[in-house]
Short mmCIF file of C-alpha atoms in Angstrom, two decimals:
data_model
loop_
_atom_site.label_atom_id
_atom_site.label_comp_id
_atom_site.label_asym_id
_atom_site.label_seq_id
_atom_site.Cartn_x
_atom_site.Cartn_y
_atom_site.Cartn_z
CA MET A 1 12.38 -19.74 19.46
CA ARG A 2 10.30 -18.59 16.53
CA ILE A 3 11.40 -20.07 13.23
CA LEU A 4 9.80 -18.53 10.20
CA ALA A 5 9.36 -20.43 6.98
CA LEU A 6 10.24 -18.20 4.07
CA SER A 7 9.30 -18.47 0.44
CA LEU A 8 9.93 -15.71 -2.09
CA VAL A 9 7.59 -15.06 -4.97
CA ILE A 10 7.07 -12.51 -7.69
CA GLY A 11 5.72 -9.15 -6.50
CA PHE A 12 2.25 -7.78 -7.02
CA VAL A 13 3.02 -6.55 -10.52
CA THR A 14 5.06 -7.78 -13.47
CA VAL A 15 6.72 -4.72 -14.97
CA SER A 16 7.55 -4.40 -18.66
CA GLN A 17 10.78 -2.95 -19.91
CA THR A 18 9.14 0.39 -20.55
CA ASP A 19 8.14 0.56 -16.87
CA VAL A 20 11.74 0.75 -15.69
CA ILE A 21 12.66 4.11 -14.19
CA ALA A 22 15.08 5.99 -16.36
CA ASP A 23 18.80 6.01 -15.57
CA ASP A 24 19.72 9.50 -14.33
CA GLU A 25 22.89 9.41 -16.42
CA VAL A 26 20.82 9.01 -19.59
CA VAL A 27 17.67 11.00 -18.78
CA ASN A 28 17.76 14.13 -16.62
CA ARG A 29 15.78 17.32 -16.10
CA VAL A 30 17.37 19.02 -19.10
CA SER A 31 16.44 16.25 -21.53
CA VAL A 32 12.88 16.12 -20.13
CA GLU A 33 12.50 19.89 -20.57
CA GLU A 34 13.70 19.56 -24.18
CA TRP A 35 11.14 16.81 -24.87
CA VAL A 36 8.34 18.87 -23.31
CA GLU A 37 9.33 21.85 -25.47
CA GLN A 38 9.21 19.65 -28.59
CA LEU A 39 5.86 18.30 -27.42
CA THR A 40 4.35 21.78 -27.32
CA ASP A 41 6.25 23.75 -29.97
CA GLY A 42 7.79 21.19 -32.32
CA SER A 43 6.77 19.79 -35.66
CA ARG A 44 4.49 16.79 -35.88
CA ALA A 45 7.48 14.43 -36.16
CA GLU A 46 9.18 16.11 -33.20
CA ARG A 47 6.02 15.82 -31.10
CA VAL A 48 5.68 12.12 -31.87
CA SER A 49 9.36 11.57 -31.06
CA ALA A 50 9.09 13.54 -27.79
CA GLN A 51 6.02 11.60 -26.72
CA ARG A 52 7.78 8.29 -27.40
CA SER A 53 10.89 9.43 -25.52
CA LEU A 54 8.93 10.46 -22.42
CA LEU A 55 6.99 7.20 -22.30
CA GLU A 56 10.12 5.10 -22.79
CA ALA A 57 11.92 7.06 -20.06
CA GLY A 58 9.33 5.83 -17.57
CA PRO A 59 7.88 7.14 -14.29
CA GLY A 60 11.23 8.52 -13.19
CA VAL A 61 10.57 11.66 -15.25
CA LEU A 62 7.33 12.56 -13.43
CA PRO A 63 8.97 15.03 -10.99
CA TRP A 64 10.35 16.99 -13.97
CA LEU A 65 7.11 17.28 -15.95
CA PRO A 66 5.39 20.70 -15.79
CA SER A 67 1.82 20.99 -14.57
CA ILE A 68 -0.71 20.47 -17.34
CA GLU A 69 -2.28 23.85 -16.57
CA SER A 70 0.98 25.66 -17.30
CA VAL A 71 1.09 24.47 -20.93
CA ARG A 72 -0.59 26.99 -23.27
CA ASP A 73 -0.56 24.91 -26.46
CA LEU A 74 -3.83 22.95 -26.43
CA ALA A 75 -2.52 19.99 -28.44
CA GLY A 76 0.64 19.84 -26.33
CA ARG A 77 -1.42 20.07 -23.15
CA GLU A 78 -3.57 17.12 -24.19
CA GLN A 79 -0.52 15.04 -25.12
CA LEU A 80 1.15 15.89 -21.82
CA ARG A 81 -2.02 14.96 -19.93
CA ARG A 82 -2.10 11.52 -21.57
CA ILE A 83 1.60 10.98 -20.96
CA ARG A 84 1.28 11.94 -17.29
CA ILE A 85 -1.71 9.63 -16.76
CA GLU A 86 0.14 6.70 -18.34
CA LEU A 87 3.33 7.29 -16.34
CA GLU A 88 1.38 7.75 -13.10
CA ARG A 89 -0.36 4.43 -13.71
CA ARG A 90 3.00 2.75 -14.21
CA ALA A 91 4.38 4.38 -11.07
CA ALA A 92 1.35 3.18 -9.10
CA LYS A 93 1.87 -0.38 -10.31
CA GLN A 94 5.58 -0.23 -9.53
CA SER A 95 4.81 0.87 -5.98
CA LEU A 96 3.14 -2.51 -5.35
CA GLN A 97 6.28 -4.48 -6.06
CA PRO A 98 8.32 -5.78 -3.11
CA SER A 99 10.93 -3.39 -1.77
CA LEU A 100 14.46 -4.75 -2.16
CA VAL A 101 17.19 -4.38 0.46
CA THR A 102 20.96 -4.62 0.20
CA LEU A 103 22.99 -4.78 3.42
CA PRO A 104 26.66 -5.51 4.17
CA SER A 105 27.43 -8.30 6.62
CA THR A 106 29.43 -6.07 8.97
CA THR A 107 26.94 -3.32 9.75
CA ARG A 108 25.39 -2.77 13.19
CA LEU A 109 21.73 -3.64 13.68
CA GLU A 110 20.73 0.00 14.16
CA ASP A 111 22.55 1.02 10.99
CA ALA A 112 20.91 -1.87 9.16
CA LEU A 113 17.45 -0.71 10.29
CA ARG A 114 18.17 2.87 9.22
CA SER A 115 19.31 1.60 5.83
CA ILE A 116 16.13 -0.47 5.42
CA VAL A 117 14.01 2.61 6.08
CA SER A 118 16.04 4.63 3.58
CA GLN A 119 15.96 1.97 0.84
CA THR A 120 12.31 0.93 1.14
CA GLY A 121 10.36 3.84 2.59
CA ASN A 122 8.95 1.45 5.20
CA GLN A 123 8.96 3.18 8.59
CA LEU A 124 10.41 1.27 11.55
CA ASP A 125 10.43 2.23 15.24
CA TRP A 126 13.19 0.50 17.23
CA GLU A 127 13.17 2.68 20.36
CA ARG A 128 11.93 -0.25 22.45
CA LEU A 129 14.89 -2.50 21.60
CA PRO A 130 17.77 -2.67 24.14
CA SER A 131 20.60 -0.30 23.24
CA GLU A 132 23.19 -3.09 23.46
CA ARG A 133 21.19 -5.10 20.91
CA LEU A 134 21.28 -2.23 18.43
CA THR A 135 25.09 -2.15 18.48
CA GLU A 136 25.47 -5.85 17.60
CA SER A 137 26.67 -6.72 14.10
CA VAL A 138 24.52 -8.28 11.42
CA GLU A 139 26.03 -11.68 10.58
CA THR A 140 24.34 -12.13 7.19
CA GLY A 141 24.46 -9.62 4.36
CA PHE A 142 21.68 -9.20 1.81
CA ASP A 143 21.82 -8.44 -1.90
CA SER A 144 18.51 -7.12 -3.29
CA ALA A 145 16.48 -9.24 -0.88
CA PRO A 146 12.74 -8.57 -0.31
CA PHE A 147 11.85 -6.43 2.70
CA TRP A 148 9.95 -9.16 4.56
CA GLU A 149 12.71 -11.72 4.04
CA VAL A 150 15.27 -9.31 5.52
CA MET A 151 13.05 -8.38 8.47
CA ASN A 152 12.29 -12.02 9.27
CA SER A 153 15.98 -12.91 9.17
CA LEU A 154 16.97 -10.01 11.43
CA ALA A 155 14.12 -10.77 13.83
CA ASP A 156 15.34 -14.34 14.25
CA GLN A 157 18.99 -13.35 14.58
CA PHE A 158 18.43 -10.54 17.09
CA GLU A 159 15.33 -11.99 18.78
CA PHE A 160 12.81 -9.22 18.27
CA HIS A 161 9.29 -9.05 16.85
CA TRP A 162 7.10 -6.25 15.56
CA ARG A 163 3.64 -4.92 16.17
CA ARG A 164 1.43 -2.71 14.07
CA THR A 165 -0.69 -0.06 15.72
CA GLU A 166 -4.15 0.68 14.39
CA PHE A 167 -3.57 4.19 13.07
CA ALA A 168 0.20 4.24 12.47
CA ARG A 169 1.63 2.82 9.25
CA HIS A 170 4.91 1.61 10.70
CA LEU A 171 6.36 -1.40 12.50
CA GLU A 172 7.15 -1.11 16.21
CA LEU A 173 10.03 -3.42 17.05
CA HIS A 174 9.84 -5.14 20.45
CA ASP A 175 12.29 -7.31 22.36
CA GLY A 176 11.71 -11.08 22.31
CA ASN A 177 10.47 -13.59 19.76
CA ASP A 178 6.85 -13.75 18.66
CA GLU A 179 5.84 -17.24 19.80
CA SER A 180 2.38 -16.85 18.26
CA ILE A 181 3.75 -17.42 14.73
CA ALA A 182 3.99 -21.02 13.60
CA THR A 183 5.08 -20.44 10.02
CA ALA A 184 5.03 -17.71 7.39
CA GLN A 185 5.36 -17.09 3.70
CA VAL A 186 6.65 -14.03 1.91
CA LEU A 187 4.25 -12.99 -0.84
CA GLY A 188 6.12 -10.24 -2.63
CA SER A 189 5.08 -7.05 -0.84
CA ALA A 190 2.89 -9.01 1.57
CA GLN A 191 3.43 -11.74 4.12
CA LEU A 192 1.01 -14.40 5.34
CA THR A 193 1.61 -15.89 8.80
CA LEU A 194 -0.10 -18.80 10.52
CA GLU A 195 -0.56 -19.25 14.25
CA PRO A 196 -0.37 -22.74 15.81
CA VAL A 197 -3.37 -24.89 14.89
CA LYS A 198 -6.21 -24.98 17.43
CA THR A 199 -8.82 -27.75 17.70
CA LYS A 200 -11.90 -28.48 19.77
CA GLU A 201 -14.54 -31.17 19.83
CA ILE A 202 -17.75 -30.74 17.85
CA GLY A 203 -20.82 -31.99 19.72
CA SER A 204 -20.57 -35.23 21.68
CA ASP A 205 -18.42 -37.16 19.20
CA PRO A 206 -14.76 -36.81 20.31
CA SER A 207 -13.51 -38.00 16.89
CA ARG A 208 -15.03 -34.94 15.13
CA ARG A 209 -12.99 -31.84 15.76
CA LEU A 210 -13.10 -28.26 14.59
CA VAL A 211 -9.69 -27.35 13.14
CA ARG A 212 -9.04 -23.60 13.20
CA LEU A 213 -6.19 -21.92 11.34
CA ARG A 214 -5.69 -18.30 12.39
CA CYS A 215 -4.03 -16.40 9.50
CA ARG A 216 -2.62 -12.88 9.41
CA LEU A 217 -1.93 -11.04 6.17
CA ALA A 218 0.30 -7.96 6.32
CA VAL A 219 1.66 -5.66 3.63
CA GLU A 220 4.72 -3.44 3.72
CA PRO A 221 4.04 -0.36 5.86
CA ARG A 222 4.53 2.00 2.90
CA LEU A 223 1.55 0.45 1.09
CA ARG A 224 -2.12 1.18 1.63
CA PRO A 225 -4.26 -1.94 1.45
CA LEU A 226 -8.02 -1.41 1.61
CA PHE A 227 -9.69 -4.76 2.10
CA LEU A 228 -9.26 -8.52 1.69
CA GLN A 229 -11.82 -10.78 0.06
CA MET A 230 -11.87 -14.47 0.95
CA SER A 231 -14.19 -17.38 0.27
CA ALA A 232 -14.22 -20.70 2.15
CA ARG A 233 -14.50 -22.61 -1.12
CA ASN A 234 -11.10 -21.23 -2.16
CA LEU A 235 -9.34 -22.57 0.96
CA GLN A 236 -8.28 -26.22 1.28
CA LEU A 237 -6.78 -28.35 4.05
CA ARG A 238 -5.60 -31.85 3.06
CA ASP A 239 -4.16 -34.58 5.28
CA ALA A 240 -1.02 -36.61 4.55
CA THR A 241 -3.00 -38.96 2.25
CA GLY A 242 -4.30 -36.05 0.17
CA THR A 243 -7.83 -36.29 1.53
CA ALA A 244 -9.53 -32.90 1.84
CA LEU A 245 -10.97 -32.00 5.22
CA PRO A 246 -14.49 -30.54 4.88
CA SER A 247 -14.89 -26.83 5.40
CA PHE A 248 -16.82 -25.94 8.55
CA ASN A 249 -18.82 -23.32 6.64
CA PRO A 250 -18.32 -23.93 2.90
CA GLN A 251 -20.60 -21.04 1.87
CA ALA A 252 -18.76 -18.42 3.92
CA GLN A 253 -17.53 -15.30 2.10
CA TYR A 254 -15.91 -12.32 3.77
CA GLU A 255 -14.67 -8.84 2.95
CA LEU A 256 -12.30 -7.67 5.67
CA ALA A 257 -11.07 -4.09 5.96
CA LEU A 258 -7.36 -3.76 6.68
CA GLY A 259 -7.55 -0.22 8.02
CA ASP A 260 -4.54 2.04 8.49
CA SER A 261 -2.46 -0.66 10.20
CA GLY A 262 -2.03 -2.61 6.94
CA GLU A 263 -2.74 -5.98 8.57
CA VAL A 264 -5.78 -8.23 8.90
CA ALA A 265 -6.46 -11.55 10.65
CA PHE A 266 -8.93 -14.21 9.55
CA ASP A 267 -9.83 -17.79 10.48
CA ALA A 268 -10.03 -20.81 8.21
CA ASP A 269 -12.17 -23.53 9.85
CA PHE A 270 -12.29 -27.21 8.86
CA ILE A 271 -13.66 -30.46 10.27
CA ALA A 272 -11.41 -33.42 11.09
CA GLN A 273 -13.58 -36.54 11.21
CA ASP A 274 -10.75 -38.82 12.25
CA ASP A 275 -8.81 -38.07 15.44
CA SER A 276 -5.73 -39.78 13.97
CA VAL A 277 -5.16 -36.94 11.46
CA ASP A 278 -1.67 -35.49 11.89
CA LEU A 279 -2.42 -31.81 11.51
CA GLU A 280 1.23 -30.77 11.32
CA LYS A 281 1.55 -32.81 8.13
CA CYS A 282 -1.52 -31.29 6.51
CA LEU A 283 -1.28 -29.16 3.38
CA PHE A 284 -3.01 -25.78 3.58
CA GLN A 285 -3.49 -23.79 0.39
CA GLY A 286 -5.82 -21.20 -1.00
CA LYS A 287 -6.59 -18.04 -2.92
CA LEU A 288 -7.35 -14.57 -1.60
CA GLN A 289 -7.96 -11.21 -3.27
CA LEU A 290 -6.43 -8.01 -1.94
CA THR A 291 -7.59 -4.53 -2.96
CA LEU A 292 -5.02 -1.76 -2.62
CA ALA A 293 -4.72 1.96 -3.20
CA ALA A 294 -1.48 2.75 -4.99
CA GLY A 295 0.55 5.59 -6.46
CA THR A 296 0.04 8.35 -3.90
CA GLU A 297 0.14 11.81 -5.50
CA GLU A 298 -0.07 15.36 -4.17
CA ILE A 299 -2.82 17.12 -6.12
CA ARG A 300 -2.14 20.84 -5.73
CA PHE A 301 -4.46 23.79 -6.33
CA ARG A 302 -2.40 26.96 -6.41
CA ASN A 303 -3.85 30.24 -5.16
CA LEU A 304 -7.14 29.35 -3.48
CA ALA A 305 -8.63 32.74 -4.37
CA LYS A 306 -8.57 31.74 -8.06
CA SER A 307 -8.98 27.94 -7.88
CA GLN A 308 -12.71 27.54 -7.43
CA GLY A 309 -14.06 25.15 -10.07
CA ALA A 310 -10.62 23.90 -11.10
CA SER A 311 -10.05 20.17 -11.73
CA ARG A 312 -6.86 18.15 -11.52
CA ARG A 313 -6.42 14.60 -12.78
CA ARG A 314 -3.68 12.23 -11.66
CA GLY A 315 -3.75 8.68 -13.00
CA GLY A 316 -7.21 7.25 -12.31
CA VAL A 317 -8.40 9.97 -9.91
CA THR A 318 -9.91 13.38 -10.67
CA VAL A 319 -10.23 16.03 -7.96
CA THR A 320 -12.41 19.11 -8.50
CA LEU A 321 -12.29 22.02 -6.06
CA ARG A 322 -15.99 22.92 -6.19
CA GLU A 323 -16.17 25.70 -3.63
CA ILE A 324 -13.92 27.73 -1.35
CA SER A 325 -15.23 29.89 1.47
CA GLU A 326 -13.80 32.04 4.25
CA LEU A 327 -15.94 32.92 7.26
CA ARG A 328 -15.85 33.95 10.89
CA ALA A 329 -16.93 31.62 13.69
CA GLY A 330 -16.75 33.69 16.86
CA ASN A 331 -13.15 34.77 17.16
CA ASP A 332 -11.98 32.13 14.70
CA ARG A 333 -11.18 32.58 11.03
CA VAL A 334 -12.25 29.51 9.07
CA PHE A 335 -11.46 28.26 5.56
CA LYS A 336 -13.73 25.61 4.05
CA THR A 337 -12.96 23.63 0.91
CA ARG A 338 -15.57 21.48 -0.85
CA LEU A 339 -14.11 19.03 -3.34
CA ALA A 340 -15.29 16.15 -5.50
CA VAL A 341 -13.02 13.10 -5.68
CA ALA A 342 -13.82 10.58 -8.44
CA TYR A 343 -12.06 7.33 -9.27
CA GLU A 344 -12.38 5.34 -12.46
CA THR A 345 -12.89 2.23 -10.32
CA GLY A 346 -16.44 2.27 -9.06
CA GLY A 347 -19.14 -0.28 -8.47
CA PRO A 348 -20.20 -2.22 -5.36
CA ALA A 349 -16.67 -2.90 -4.11
CA PHE A 350 -15.85 0.79 -4.08
CA GLU A 351 -19.20 1.79 -2.62
CA SER A 352 -19.17 -0.67 0.29
CA HIS A 353 -15.71 0.35 1.39
CA ARG A 354 -15.69 4.04 0.53
CA THR A 355 -14.68 5.22 4.03
CA TRP A 356 -10.99 4.79 3.19
CA ILE A 357 -11.22 7.87 0.98
CA PHE A 358 -12.03 10.03 4.02
CA HIS A 359 -8.59 9.35 5.48
CA ASN A 360 -6.64 10.87 2.60
CA GLN A 361 -4.45 13.79 3.66
CA ALA A 362 -5.56 17.35 2.95
CA PHE A 363 -3.69 20.49 3.95
CA LEU A 364 -3.15 24.17 3.21
CA GLU A 365 0.26 25.32 2.04
CA GLY A 366 1.47 28.85 2.72
CA PRO A 367 3.88 31.01 0.69
CA ASP A 368 6.91 29.61 2.52
CA SER A 369 5.73 25.98 2.16
CA GLN A 370 4.42 25.90 5.73
CA LYS A 371 1.57 23.41 6.16
CA GLN A 372 -1.68 23.46 8.05
CA HIS A 373 -3.53 20.16 8.14
CA ARG A 374 -7.30 19.91 8.08
CA GLU A 375 -9.38 19.42 11.19
CA SER A 376 -10.23 15.82 12.00
CA GLY A 377 -13.91 16.23 11.16
CA PHE A 378 -15.37 16.44 7.67
CA SER A 379 -18.76 16.36 5.99
CA THR A 380 -19.97 14.26 3.08
CA GLU A 381 -22.47 16.03 0.88
CA LEU A 382 -22.85 13.64 -2.04
CA ALA A 383 -21.68 10.14 -2.84
CA THR A 384 -21.62 8.70 -6.35
CA ASP A 385 -20.36 5.50 -7.94
CA GLY A 386 -16.59 5.68 -7.71
CA GLY A 387 -16.47 9.05 -5.95
CA VAL A 388 -17.51 11.33 -3.13
CA VAL A 389 -17.91 15.03 -2.38
CA LEU A 390 -16.17 16.17 0.81
CA GLU A 391 -15.90 19.36 2.80
CA TYR A 392 -12.80 20.03 4.90
CA THR A 393 -12.33 22.77 7.49
CA PHE A 394 -9.16 24.70 8.36
CA ARG A 395 -9.27 26.90 11.44
CA ASN A 396 -7.22 30.09 11.95
CA PRO A 397 -4.71 29.75 9.10
CA THR A 398 -1.84 32.22 9.25
CA PHE A 399 -2.01 33.11 5.54
CA GLU A 400 -4.52 34.67 3.15
CA LEU A 401 -6.54 32.93 0.41
CA GLY A 402 -4.57 34.59 -2.36
CA GLU A 403 -1.24 33.24 -1.07
CA THR A 404 -2.51 29.78 -0.13
CA ASN A 405 -2.39 26.46 -1.98
CA PHE A 406 -4.72 23.57 -1.23
CA VAL A 407 -3.12 20.11 -1.43
CA TYR A 408 -5.03 16.83 -1.50
CA VAL A 409 -2.98 13.63 -1.23
CA ALA A 410 -4.63 10.65 -2.89
CA PRO A 411 -3.75 7.30 -4.45
CA THR A 412 -4.07 7.36 -8.24
CA LEU A 413 -4.94 3.69 -8.71
CA ILE A 414 -7.34 1.30 -6.98
CA THR A 415 -6.29 -2.20 -7.95
CA LYS A 416 -7.05 -5.81 -7.04
CA ARG A 417 -4.39 -8.48 -6.67
CA PRO A 418 -5.17 -12.21 -6.41
CA ILE A 419 -2.92 -14.02 -3.92
CA GLU A 420 -2.16 -17.73 -3.97
CA PHE A 421 -0.43 -19.46 -1.07
CA ARG A 422 0.58 -23.02 -0.19
CA PHE A 423 1.82 -24.32 3.15
CA SER A 424 2.87 -27.94 2.63
CA SER A 425 3.21 -28.43 6.38
CA LEU A 426 1.98 -26.57 9.45
CA THR A 427 4.97 -27.31 11.68
CA LYS A 428 7.26 -24.53 12.91
CA MET A 429 10.37 -26.23 11.57
CA HIS A 430 9.13 -26.50 8.00
CA SER A 431 10.43 -24.36 5.13
CA SER A 432 7.45 -23.64 2.89
CA VAL A 433 7.69 -23.64 -0.91
CA ASN A 434 5.77 -22.79 -4.04
CA THR A 435 4.12 -19.65 -2.74
CA LYS A 436 2.74 -17.63 -5.65
CA LEU A 437 1.15 -14.23 -6.11
CA LYS A 438 -0.46 -13.70 -9.50
CA ASN A 439 -1.00 -10.48 -11.33
CA GLY A 440 -4.56 -9.25 -11.42
CA LYS A 441 -6.54 -6.94 -13.64
CA ASN A 442 -6.92 -3.31 -12.64
#
């Protein structure tokens, strides 16, 4: 039976007191509207007070803020723009923290899974589990426990495992334990699992063996990781005496794309020069760096007939609707939108992994909120440091340009998070400790 070693650490981001979402009993839509009115029409002292109040209220007020374009007062518009950018950055950082789950001890498994989805936003698919399993009661309750800790506990208790499909950001739950996992550590919003150690002889000397550790890093399904950077010099394997085993390729450096599944596997290879080394008692530790896209926002251009040339900024991303066209292609009516998407984070890391930006959602929105998603194809007309120009096609929409909104869904923050892990034993029965995930710089 699979036994997972669990170790809880701080999430991806340490949040200050001003990052806490406002209590609805203290701050509501009415108070936000009053602050916005003071921000645009009040005296200097009232504007300063309103700005402070909105920032202290935190990201929870974002749904109640008006669009920047709707504010006529230029000074108020600029203040609102800065406030929105700051709050969107905070919201993006908050989204990287581990989701917390609270469950009673008497609920059925199916009800527990539904509650996890509701509390965390992580999508789960349990259709493949036996119906009688879903009606069994959870024997252990949870009080603000991290998502991965809860899922690991339920998986052991009810003997199921999960798989992640390549293009679906959810966990498919399957019957039976996952025997491929030797041990695991919870890293805030991520989890690192190890498979059983594999060895093979190197050359003709039976005492020299290649030691391979297959690792899998996964993030919560609601998150959007981009790629993982790892270097062999930042990974260590030590035997019971504390002696470090040499790395098989000490100069190796990798950048691994996680794709839409939110999971990536990598190998850590070492050389054991003494066949008496007890690998299960070895200490495995290291540092990785994960790049994520955070703070997904809907960037809306209202009335396509009048939106050409308009720009919208959310957090660290600016989207400009450069051109809109309507044409006939045979019997088809076609809308084309050409937009520029620019992020503050540029440079080689962005450039070498820019394809993730192509998979952002884009859709038309009709007068009754009906949606029409873009066709799967797209064209790239210009790429710049930190941005790209894209053209999307919509075929045979049921509404006219003048009654149509264009919506582009994009993360507002591209951020890097260093990860530190430490497995003090590689045996299945071990309970790992001292796992740590540090905060990184944006």
